[in-house]
Amino acid sequence: PVINKIDLEHANPDATEEQIWEVLKNPTDSSRISAKDGRGAREVLERVIKEVPSPTGSPDKPLKALVFDSFYDVYKGVVIYTRVVDGAISAGKYITFHSKGTSYKVEEVGYLTPKLIKADSIKTGEVGYIIAGIRDIHEIKMGDTIFEKNSPIDAPLPGYKEVNPVVFAGFYPVNTTDYTALKTAIEKLNLTDSSFNFQGETSKALGFGFRLGFMGLLHLDIIRERIEREFNIPLIATNPNVIYKVQAKDKQGLKGKYVEVTNPADFPHYGDVMDIMEPYVMANIIAPLPYMEGIMNLLKEKRGEHVKIEYISTTRVIVEYLLPLSEIILDFYDKLKSVSRGYASFDYEPYEYRSSDMVKIEILLHSESVDALSFITHRTRALHNSRQICEKLKALIPKHMFEIAVQAQVGGKIIARETIGAMRKDVLAKCYGGDITRKRKLLEAQKEGKRKM
């Protein structure tokens, strides 16, 4: 373990070291450093050399290299970050990618320092970069294995998990004229960050846009902020969703296959839905004991299932919970910080898909369904979430010359409603006196006019 920021006035490395021992249950020596002023940095580097095992592999075996990252350079094309496991790579060799079978001639190799430093070759156990004149970054797959064209391999390198998007959202330009600019911006960002994917989609309410898949909510926020800041394109982002597995009736009325759905607009008709499965994660939360009651209540509110609790000291607790992924991609982090005053740490990993009583909430404006506002939620929270969004829409949508009904619908049944009142002209402003029947007549005429609208 390495303890950083020892230069701060309120730093307490002794207490931090004790907490690390309590969590890891492996009392090894910790290195104390300050990355700001350099204290302890040399000691850490020396420990890495002494204690980290040397890379395994043979320089005499045929080439095997792992692709772990890449980016796009406008002049050189795709720059591949790789780790050589066996053999060596040098300029002039022909390499092949195992996943697609495509071959390219290596133009340049070198090391990361972190600048790209050109070298003659990258040898066994070394990490470096490869430039091979590749112009499409989607040709490169993270975790792929590289080998020499004339020396094929039996199997790719094991142990690298392919990354797949888990959170999806729709991006629409505020100004419809910015659609082409938005497409260009997303394509440029995708050249340097291939971990998100995108495809075009159309909304009746918002027009033309794109549905993007991200690694998480933070990834979504970063991409959205970069589009707005770097390309100056105001965006409308829809509610983020996870991947649901939906089983619907087939044409014969029998159970069909499970289909992955990322957009509420693509959900089958509620009468045809047989089963909906949502992803669950295994969550670990470490927090001080006094805040555990609030954290437990939050986890219960988010439909969490308790797995185990462990006291790592007299003041700190670690809890494991199974949580629906859809419950933690919105406001879970903020609420967790609030109830723990920022002292809780949280991490999770994918666990499994489970059948859940999920429903699709359709939002109607003036009896017209707005597909961009539809969302998926658990049936027990349908009423609360529906009322909440109807109230927000009532506050945001300006008044018109006629009444607008804001409704939330589940399975063809309206479960929440708010009404945006019509703008009214004061028809009695000039009636300073006179009989009350004249005023009633003016009000009735106005009411009839509003009804006809």
Short mmCIF file of C-alpha atoms in Angstrom, two decimals:
data_model
loop_
_atom_site.label_atom_id
_atom_site.label_comp_id
_atom_site.label_asym_id
_atom_site.label_seq_id
_atom_site.Cartn_x
_atom_site.Cartn_y
_atom_site.Cartn_z
CA PRO A 1 0.00 0.00 0.00
CA VAL A 2 1.03 3.61 -0.70
CA ILE A 3 -0.23 6.45 1.50
CA ASN A 4 -0.22 9.77 -0.37
CA LYS A 5 -0.70 13.43 0.66
CA ILE A 6 1.46 13.23 3.77
CA ASP A 7 2.37 16.89 3.19
CA LEU A 8 -1.10 18.09 4.26
CA GLU A 9 -1.41 19.79 7.65
CA HIS A 10 -4.21 17.49 8.84
CA ALA A 11 -2.58 14.31 7.47
CA ASN A 12 -2.60 11.35 9.88
CA PRO A 13 -0.68 8.53 8.11
CA ASP A 14 -0.59 6.35 11.24
CA ALA A 15 -4.38 6.21 11.45
CA THR A 16 -4.65 5.69 7.69
CA GLU A 17 -2.19 2.80 7.84
CA GLU A 18 -4.20 1.19 10.65
CA GLN A 19 -7.39 1.43 8.56
CA ILE A 20 -5.63 -0.17 5.57
CA TRP A 21 -4.53 -3.08 7.75
CA GLU A 22 -8.07 -3.51 9.06
CA VAL A 23 -9.55 -3.67 5.53
CA LEU A 24 -6.86 -5.72 3.80
CA LYS A 25 -6.09 -7.92 6.82
CA ASN A 26 -2.55 -8.14 5.48
CA PRO A 27 -0.21 -6.03 7.63
CA THR A 28 2.52 -5.27 5.10
CA ASP A 29 4.74 -2.21 5.24
CA SER A 30 3.20 0.90 3.73
CA SER A 31 5.12 3.53 1.79
CA ARG A 32 4.34 7.12 2.69
CA ILE A 33 4.73 9.66 -0.08
CA SER A 34 3.82 13.13 -1.20
CA ALA A 35 3.25 13.30 -4.93
CA LYS A 36 3.24 17.08 -4.58
CA ASP A 37 6.80 17.56 -3.23
CA GLY A 38 8.27 14.15 -4.17
CA ARG A 39 8.85 12.77 -0.68
CA GLY A 40 9.05 8.97 -0.70
CA ALA A 41 8.73 8.64 -4.50
CA ARG A 42 12.16 7.06 -4.95
CA GLU A 43 11.39 4.51 -2.21
CA VAL A 44 8.16 3.46 -3.96
CA LEU A 45 9.93 2.97 -7.30
CA GLU A 46 12.63 0.87 -5.64
CA ARG A 47 9.97 -1.28 -3.95
CA VAL A 48 8.23 -1.81 -7.30
CA ILE A 49 11.50 -3.10 -8.79
CA LYS A 50 12.19 -5.41 -5.85
CA GLU A 51 8.70 -6.68 -4.95
CA VAL A 52 6.67 -6.74 -8.18
CA PRO A 53 7.30 -10.03 -10.05
CA SER A 54 9.09 -9.77 -13.38
CA PRO A 55 6.99 -10.39 -16.53
CA THR A 56 6.79 -14.00 -17.66
CA GLY A 57 7.34 -14.89 -21.32
CA SER A 58 9.97 -16.04 -23.75
CA PRO A 59 11.76 -13.91 -26.38
CA ASP A 60 12.31 -17.10 -28.43
CA LYS A 61 8.61 -17.90 -28.84
CA PRO A 62 6.41 -16.51 -31.67
CA LEU A 63 4.98 -13.04 -31.08
CA LYS A 64 2.04 -12.65 -28.71
CA ALA A 65 0.97 -9.17 -27.58
CA LEU A 66 -2.09 -7.87 -25.73
CA VAL A 67 -3.99 -4.75 -26.87
CA PHE A 68 -5.14 -2.80 -23.82
CA ASP A 69 -5.90 0.69 -25.21
CA SER A 70 -5.78 2.85 -28.32
CA PHE A 71 -6.39 6.39 -29.53
CA TYR A 72 -6.66 8.16 -32.88
CA ASP A 73 -4.04 10.55 -34.23
CA VAL A 74 -5.09 12.66 -37.23
CA TYR A 75 -1.67 12.22 -38.86
CA LYS A 76 -0.60 8.70 -37.83
CA GLY A 77 -3.97 6.98 -37.57
CA VAL A 78 -4.75 4.57 -34.73
CA VAL A 79 -2.02 4.31 -32.07
CA ILE A 80 -2.23 0.97 -30.27
CA TYR A 81 -1.08 0.50 -26.68
CA THR A 82 0.19 -3.04 -26.21
CA ARG A 83 2.05 -5.35 -23.84
CA VAL A 84 4.36 -7.91 -25.44
CA VAL A 85 4.00 -11.32 -23.76
CA ASP A 86 6.21 -13.40 -26.06
CA GLY A 87 8.59 -12.51 -28.89
CA ALA A 88 9.18 -8.94 -30.09
CA ILE A 89 7.64 -6.33 -32.42
CA SER A 90 9.63 -4.11 -34.76
CA ALA A 91 8.88 -1.84 -37.71
CA GLY A 92 8.45 -3.65 -41.02
CA LYS A 93 6.81 -6.78 -39.58
CA TYR A 94 3.30 -7.83 -40.61
CA ILE A 95 0.96 -8.33 -37.65
CA THR A 96 -2.49 -9.90 -37.45
CA PHE A 97 -5.32 -9.23 -34.99
CA HIS A 98 -6.84 -12.46 -33.67
CA SER A 99 -10.46 -11.25 -33.34
CA LYS A 100 -10.94 -10.05 -36.93
CA GLY A 101 -8.03 -11.68 -38.75
CA THR A 102 -6.96 -8.40 -40.37
CA SER A 103 -3.27 -7.85 -41.08
CA TYR A 104 -1.20 -4.65 -41.22
CA LYS A 105 2.42 -3.66 -41.72
CA VAL A 106 4.01 -2.08 -38.64
CA GLU A 107 5.26 1.43 -39.43
CA GLU A 108 6.53 2.50 -36.00
CA VAL A 109 6.96 1.15 -32.47
CA GLY A 110 8.12 2.75 -29.26
CA TYR A 111 7.67 3.30 -25.53
CA LEU A 112 5.33 5.41 -23.36
CA THR A 113 7.18 7.83 -21.08
CA PRO A 114 4.29 9.09 -21.11
CA LYS A 115 5.23 10.74 -24.43
CA LEU A 116 5.59 8.44 -27.43
CA ILE A 117 9.32 7.69 -27.76
CA LYS A 118 10.25 5.89 -30.98
CA ALA A 119 12.33 2.69 -30.63
CA ASP A 120 13.69 -0.10 -32.82
CA SER A 121 11.54 -2.77 -31.20
CA ILE A 122 9.38 -3.72 -28.19
CA LYS A 123 10.65 -6.86 -26.48
CA THR A 124 9.15 -9.53 -24.21
CA GLY A 125 7.59 -8.10 -21.05
CA GLU A 126 7.65 -4.50 -22.28
CA VAL A 127 4.77 -2.08 -22.76
CA GLY A 128 4.72 0.28 -25.73
CA TYR A 129 2.82 1.52 -28.76
CA ILE A 130 2.35 0.36 -32.36
CA ILE A 131 1.48 2.46 -35.43
CA ALA A 132 0.42 0.41 -38.45
CA GLY A 133 -1.46 2.86 -40.70
CA ILE A 134 -4.89 1.84 -39.35
CA ARG A 135 -7.49 4.53 -40.09
CA ASP A 136 -10.58 3.04 -38.41
CA ILE A 137 -10.36 2.81 -34.62
CA HIS A 138 -13.21 0.28 -34.61
CA GLU A 139 -10.82 -2.22 -36.20
CA ILE A 140 -9.10 -2.40 -32.81
CA LYS A 141 -10.73 -4.44 -30.05
CA MET A 142 -9.62 -4.02 -26.44
CA GLY A 143 -8.16 -7.27 -25.10
CA ASP A 144 -7.34 -8.58 -28.59
CA THR A 145 -4.19 -10.61 -29.25
CA ILE A 146 -1.59 -9.60 -31.83
CA PHE A 147 0.63 -12.19 -33.58
CA GLU A 148 2.90 -12.30 -36.62
CA LYS A 149 1.13 -12.91 -39.92
CA ASN A 150 3.37 -15.85 -40.79
CA SER A 151 3.31 -17.37 -37.29
CA PRO A 152 -0.36 -18.02 -36.35
CA ILE A 153 -1.30 -18.94 -32.77
CA ASP A 154 -3.68 -21.57 -31.44
CA ALA A 155 -5.57 -19.43 -28.92
CA PRO A 156 -5.65 -15.76 -27.85
CA LEU A 157 -4.22 -14.53 -24.56
CA PRO A 158 -6.65 -15.31 -21.69
CA GLY A 159 -7.93 -13.23 -18.82
CA TYR A 160 -8.96 -9.97 -20.50
CA LYS A 161 -12.64 -9.10 -20.12
CA GLU A 162 -14.35 -7.30 -22.98
CA VAL A 163 -15.95 -4.05 -21.89
CA ASN A 164 -19.62 -3.56 -22.74
CA PRO A 165 -21.77 -0.48 -22.14
CA VAL A 166 -24.14 -0.76 -19.18
CA VAL A 167 -25.89 2.65 -19.19
CA PHE A 168 -27.74 4.08 -22.18
CA ALA A 169 -29.17 7.54 -22.85
CA GLY A 170 -30.46 9.56 -25.80
CA PHE A 171 -28.67 12.75 -26.86
CA TYR A 172 -30.65 15.30 -28.87
CA PRO A 173 -29.56 18.78 -30.03
CA VAL A 174 -31.56 21.67 -28.57
CA ASN A 175 -31.48 23.27 -32.03
CA THR A 176 -32.44 20.80 -34.77
CA THR A 177 -29.98 22.50 -37.12
CA ASP A 178 -27.13 21.16 -34.93
CA TYR A 179 -27.87 17.52 -35.78
CA THR A 180 -25.03 17.19 -38.31
CA ALA A 181 -22.62 18.97 -35.95
CA LEU A 182 -23.65 16.63 -33.11
CA LYS A 183 -23.02 13.58 -35.30
CA THR A 184 -19.55 14.89 -36.19
CA ALA A 185 -18.78 15.62 -32.52
CA ILE A 186 -19.80 12.12 -31.38
CA GLU A 187 -17.78 10.50 -34.16
CA LYS A 188 -14.67 12.51 -33.22
CA LEU A 189 -15.00 11.62 -29.53
CA ASN A 190 -15.54 7.97 -30.45
CA LEU A 191 -12.21 7.98 -32.31
CA THR A 192 -10.37 8.66 -29.04
CA ASP A 193 -12.77 6.78 -26.75
CA SER A 194 -14.05 3.56 -28.29
CA SER A 195 -15.54 2.35 -24.98
CA PHE A 196 -18.90 4.00 -25.79
CA ASN A 197 -21.08 3.17 -28.79
CA PHE A 198 -23.80 5.12 -30.56
CA GLN A 199 -26.54 4.80 -33.14
CA GLY A 200 -29.07 7.20 -34.60
CA GLU A 201 -32.63 7.34 -33.29
CA THR A 202 -35.73 9.45 -33.82
CA SER A 203 -38.17 10.87 -31.30
CA LYS A 204 -41.58 12.35 -32.13
CA ALA A 205 -41.01 15.04 -29.52
CA LEU A 206 -37.27 15.76 -29.82
CA GLY A 207 -36.60 14.96 -33.48
CA PHE A 208 -33.39 13.32 -34.68
CA GLY A 209 -30.72 12.32 -32.17
CA PHE A 210 -28.50 9.48 -31.01
CA ARG A 211 -28.66 6.71 -28.42
CA LEU A 212 -25.32 6.22 -26.71
CA GLY A 213 -24.07 3.41 -24.48
CA PHE A 214 -21.64 4.21 -21.64
CA MET A 215 -19.58 2.39 -19.01
CA GLY A 216 -21.38 4.26 -16.23
CA LEU A 217 -23.03 7.49 -15.19
CA LEU A 218 -19.70 9.32 -14.79
CA HIS A 219 -18.74 8.30 -18.33
CA LEU A 220 -22.07 9.69 -19.57
CA ASP A 221 -21.53 13.02 -17.79
CA ILE A 222 -17.99 13.35 -19.20
CA ILE A 223 -19.08 12.76 -22.81
CA ARG A 224 -22.04 15.12 -22.48
CA GLU A 225 -19.88 17.86 -20.95
CA ARG A 226 -17.21 17.47 -23.63
CA ILE A 227 -19.79 17.80 -26.42
CA GLU A 228 -21.25 20.95 -24.87
CA ARG A 229 -17.88 22.52 -23.97
CA GLU A 230 -15.58 21.51 -26.83
CA PHE A 231 -18.11 21.61 -29.68
CA ASN A 232 -20.50 24.24 -28.27
CA ILE A 233 -23.64 22.15 -28.91
CA PRO A 234 -26.44 22.46 -26.31
CA LEU A 235 -27.91 19.02 -25.59
CA ILE A 236 -31.05 17.40 -24.27
CA ALA A 237 -30.19 14.09 -22.55
CA THR A 238 -32.93 11.59 -21.82
CA ASN A 239 -33.23 9.58 -18.61
CA PRO A 240 -30.40 6.97 -18.45
CA ASN A 241 -31.44 3.31 -18.75
CA VAL A 242 -29.83 -0.07 -18.24
CA ILE A 243 -30.12 -3.16 -20.46
CA TYR A 244 -33.32 -5.07 -19.76
CA LYS A 245 -34.03 -8.57 -21.02
CA VAL A 246 -37.66 -8.71 -22.13
CA GLN A 247 -39.67 -11.80 -23.02
CA ALA A 248 -42.79 -11.15 -25.09
CA LYS A 249 -45.42 -13.29 -26.78
CA ASP A 250 -44.70 -14.39 -30.32
CA LYS A 251 -47.20 -14.33 -33.19
CA GLN A 252 -48.79 -17.58 -31.98
CA GLY A 253 -49.27 -16.15 -28.48
CA LEU A 254 -46.55 -18.36 -26.98
CA LYS A 255 -43.50 -17.38 -24.97
CA GLY A 256 -40.84 -15.87 -27.19
CA LYS A 257 -37.10 -15.42 -26.70
CA TYR A 258 -35.57 -12.86 -24.37
CA VAL A 259 -34.53 -9.69 -26.22
CA GLU A 260 -32.20 -7.00 -24.87
CA VAL A 261 -33.87 -3.57 -24.75
CA THR A 262 -32.07 -0.30 -23.95
CA ASN A 263 -34.76 2.20 -24.96
CA PRO A 264 -38.20 2.39 -23.29
CA ALA A 265 -39.68 3.30 -26.68
CA ASP A 266 -38.67 -0.17 -27.95
CA PHE A 267 -40.55 -2.04 -25.21
CA PRO A 268 -43.29 -4.34 -26.56
CA HIS A 269 -46.95 -3.65 -25.82
CA TYR A 270 -47.75 -4.20 -22.16
CA GLY A 271 -50.25 -6.92 -23.05
CA ASP A 272 -47.55 -8.96 -24.79
CA VAL A 273 -44.89 -8.79 -22.06
CA MET A 274 -44.33 -12.14 -20.34
CA ASP A 275 -41.25 -11.37 -18.23
CA ILE A 276 -38.72 -8.58 -17.66
CA MET A 277 -35.25 -9.24 -16.23
CA GLU A 278 -33.03 -6.47 -14.89
CA PRO A 279 -29.30 -6.51 -14.04
CA TYR A 280 -28.19 -6.77 -10.39
CA VAL A 281 -24.82 -5.83 -8.95
CA MET A 282 -22.92 -6.91 -5.85
CA ALA A 283 -22.24 -3.72 -3.92
CA ASN A 284 -19.68 -3.21 -1.14
CA ILE A 285 -19.96 -0.23 1.18
CA ILE A 286 -17.41 0.67 3.87
CA ALA A 287 -18.54 3.33 6.34
CA PRO A 288 -18.22 4.44 9.98
CA LEU A 289 -20.59 2.64 12.33
CA PRO A 290 -22.66 5.74 13.37
CA TYR A 291 -23.88 6.22 9.76
CA MET A 292 -24.91 2.61 9.10
CA GLU A 293 -28.55 3.09 10.08
CA GLY A 294 -29.06 5.76 7.41
CA ILE A 295 -27.13 3.71 4.85
CA MET A 296 -29.23 0.60 5.59
CA ASN A 297 -32.44 2.59 5.13
CA LEU A 298 -31.15 3.94 1.81
CA LEU A 299 -30.27 0.43 0.60
CA LYS A 300 -33.72 -0.81 1.61
CA GLU A 301 -35.31 2.09 -0.28
CA LYS A 302 -33.30 1.07 -3.37
CA ARG A 303 -34.64 -2.51 -3.21
CA GLY A 304 -31.37 -3.86 -1.87
CA GLU A 305 -30.98 -7.44 -0.63
CA HIS A 306 -28.66 -7.90 2.34
CA VAL A 307 -25.86 -10.45 1.85
CA LYS A 308 -23.50 -9.96 4.79
CA ILE A 309 -22.09 -7.48 7.24
CA GLU A 310 -18.60 -7.48 8.72
CA TYR A 311 -17.07 -5.35 11.44
CA ILE A 312 -13.51 -4.52 10.35
CA SER A 313 -12.90 -2.49 13.53
CA THR A 314 -14.79 -1.08 16.48
CA THR A 315 -15.72 1.99 14.40
CA ARG A 316 -15.92 0.80 10.76
CA VAL A 317 -18.24 -1.66 9.01
CA ILE A 318 -18.32 -3.25 5.57
CA VAL A 319 -21.67 -4.41 4.15
CA GLU A 320 -22.48 -6.38 1.01
CA TYR A 321 -25.79 -5.90 -0.78
CA LEU A 322 -27.37 -7.06 -4.00
CA LEU A 323 -28.77 -3.99 -5.75
CA PRO A 324 -30.60 -3.41 -9.05
CA LEU A 325 -28.29 -1.47 -11.36
CA SER A 326 -31.18 0.80 -12.37
CA GLU A 327 -31.44 2.04 -8.76
CA ILE A 328 -27.83 3.23 -8.50
CA ILE A 329 -27.31 5.01 -11.84
CA LEU A 330 -29.42 8.04 -10.95
CA ASP A 331 -29.07 9.58 -7.49
CA PHE A 332 -27.64 6.78 -5.32
CA TYR A 333 -24.15 8.31 -5.01
CA ASP A 334 -25.51 11.69 -3.93
CA LYS A 335 -27.83 10.16 -1.34
CA LEU A 336 -25.06 7.91 -0.01
CA LYS A 337 -22.78 10.91 0.45
CA SER A 338 -25.57 12.77 2.18
CA VAL A 339 -26.45 10.07 4.74
CA SER A 340 -22.78 9.28 5.46
CA ARG A 341 -21.52 12.88 5.30
CA GLY A 342 -19.05 11.78 2.66
CA TYR A 343 -17.35 9.10 4.79
CA ALA A 344 -18.72 6.04 2.93
CA SER A 345 -16.82 4.33 0.12
CA PHE A 346 -18.77 2.38 -2.50
CA ASP A 347 -17.88 -0.05 -5.27
CA TYR A 348 -19.78 -2.72 -7.16
CA GLU A 349 -19.41 -5.41 -9.81
CA PRO A 350 -21.96 -7.06 -12.14
CA TYR A 351 -23.70 -10.06 -10.59
CA GLU A 352 -26.68 -11.49 -12.51
CA TYR A 353 -30.03 -10.82 -14.21
CA ARG A 354 -33.21 -11.36 -12.19
CA SER A 355 -36.89 -11.30 -13.04
CA SER A 356 -38.53 -8.15 -11.64
CA ASP A 357 -41.96 -6.58 -11.68
CA MET A 358 -40.93 -3.69 -13.94
CA VAL A 359 -43.39 -1.44 -15.75
CA LYS A 360 -43.12 1.16 -18.47
CA ILE A 361 -44.33 4.64 -17.52
CA GLU A 362 -45.66 6.62 -20.48
CA ILE A 363 -45.95 10.38 -20.15
CA LEU A 364 -48.87 12.01 -21.99
CA LEU A 365 -49.07 15.71 -22.81
CA HIS A 366 -52.52 16.77 -23.96
CA SER A 367 -53.34 13.05 -24.49
CA GLU A 368 -50.30 12.59 -26.78
CA SER A 369 -47.57 10.15 -25.70
CA VAL A 370 -44.07 11.66 -25.49
CA ASP A 371 -41.66 8.80 -26.12
CA ALA A 372 -38.58 10.73 -24.93
CA LEU A 373 -40.08 11.08 -21.43
CA SER A 374 -41.03 7.41 -21.03
CA PHE A 375 -39.04 5.38 -18.49
CA ILE A 376 -38.90 1.97 -16.82
CA THR A 377 -39.34 1.55 -13.07
CA HIS A 378 -40.39 -1.03 -10.50
CA ARG A 379 -44.14 -1.31 -9.95
CA THR A 380 -43.83 -0.40 -6.26
CA ARG A 381 -42.28 2.97 -7.21
CA ALA A 382 -44.43 3.67 -10.25
CA LEU A 383 -46.94 5.94 -8.47
CA HIS A 384 -44.28 7.96 -6.62
CA ASN A 385 -42.08 8.47 -9.69
CA SER A 386 -45.07 9.30 -11.88
CA ARG A 387 -46.35 11.99 -9.52
CA GLN A 388 -42.85 13.40 -9.23
CA ILE A 389 -42.30 13.79 -12.97
CA CYS A 390 -45.82 15.19 -13.53
CA GLU A 391 -45.19 17.87 -10.89
CA LYS A 392 -41.82 18.75 -12.45
CA LEU A 393 -43.31 19.02 -15.93
CA LYS A 394 -46.10 21.24 -14.62
CA ALA A 395 -43.51 23.60 -13.17
CA LEU A 396 -41.37 23.62 -16.34
CA ILE A 397 -43.92 23.80 -19.18
CA PRO A 398 -45.17 27.37 -19.76
CA LYS A 399 -48.89 28.15 -19.86
CA HIS A 400 -50.72 28.21 -23.19
CA MET A 401 -54.06 29.62 -24.32
CA PHE A 402 -55.67 26.31 -23.37
CA GLU A 403 -55.34 23.78 -20.55
CA ILE A 404 -52.67 21.07 -20.87
CA ALA A 405 -53.11 17.75 -19.08
CA VAL A 406 -49.85 16.11 -17.92
CA GLN A 407 -50.54 12.42 -17.31
CA ALA A 408 -48.57 9.29 -16.43
CA GLN A 409 -49.88 6.01 -17.78
CA VAL A 410 -49.08 2.39 -16.88
CA GLY A 411 -50.59 -0.42 -18.91
CA GLY A 412 -53.25 1.86 -20.38
CA LYS A 413 -54.31 3.20 -16.96
CA ILE A 414 -53.69 6.80 -15.85
CA ILE A 415 -52.06 6.77 -12.40
CA ALA A 416 -50.99 10.42 -12.01
CA ARG A 417 -52.11 13.76 -13.43
CA GLU A 418 -51.33 17.45 -13.21
CA THR A 419 -53.08 20.21 -15.13
CA ILE A 420 -51.36 23.29 -16.52
CA GLY A 421 -53.97 26.05 -16.42
CA ALA A 422 -54.72 28.18 -19.47
CA MET A 423 -53.69 31.80 -19.76
CA ARG A 424 -56.68 34.07 -19.14
CA LYS A 425 -57.39 37.58 -20.19
CA ASP A 426 -59.09 39.70 -17.54
CA VAL A 427 -62.37 40.25 -19.39
CA LEU A 428 -63.81 42.12 -16.37
CA ALA A 429 -61.11 44.77 -16.36
CA LYS A 430 -63.33 47.37 -18.07
CA CYS A 431 -66.47 46.52 -16.13
CA TYR A 432 -66.35 49.09 -13.38
CA GLY A 433 -70.01 48.81 -12.60
CA GLY A 434 -73.22 47.45 -13.98
CA ASP A 435 -75.27 44.42 -13.29
CA ILE A 436 -73.64 41.13 -12.25
CA THR A 437 -75.37 39.30 -15.12
CA ARG A 438 -73.21 41.21 -17.65
CA LYS A 439 -70.03 40.03 -15.91
CA ARG A 440 -71.32 36.46 -15.83
CA LYS A 441 -72.08 36.67 -19.53
CA LEU A 442 -68.50 37.77 -20.30
CA LEU A 443 -67.03 34.97 -18.16
CA GLU A 444 -69.28 32.36 -19.79
CA ALA A 445 -68.26 33.60 -23.26
CA GLN A 446 -64.60 33.29 -22.30
CA LYS A 447 -65.18 29.80 -20.89
CA GLU A 448 -66.91 28.70 -24.09
CA GLY A 449 -64.05 30.07 -26.18
CA LYS A 450 -61.49 28.13 -24.12
CA ARG A 451 -63.58 24.97 -24.53
CA LYS A 452 -63.58 25.32 -28.32
CA MET A 453 -59.79 25.70 -28.33
#
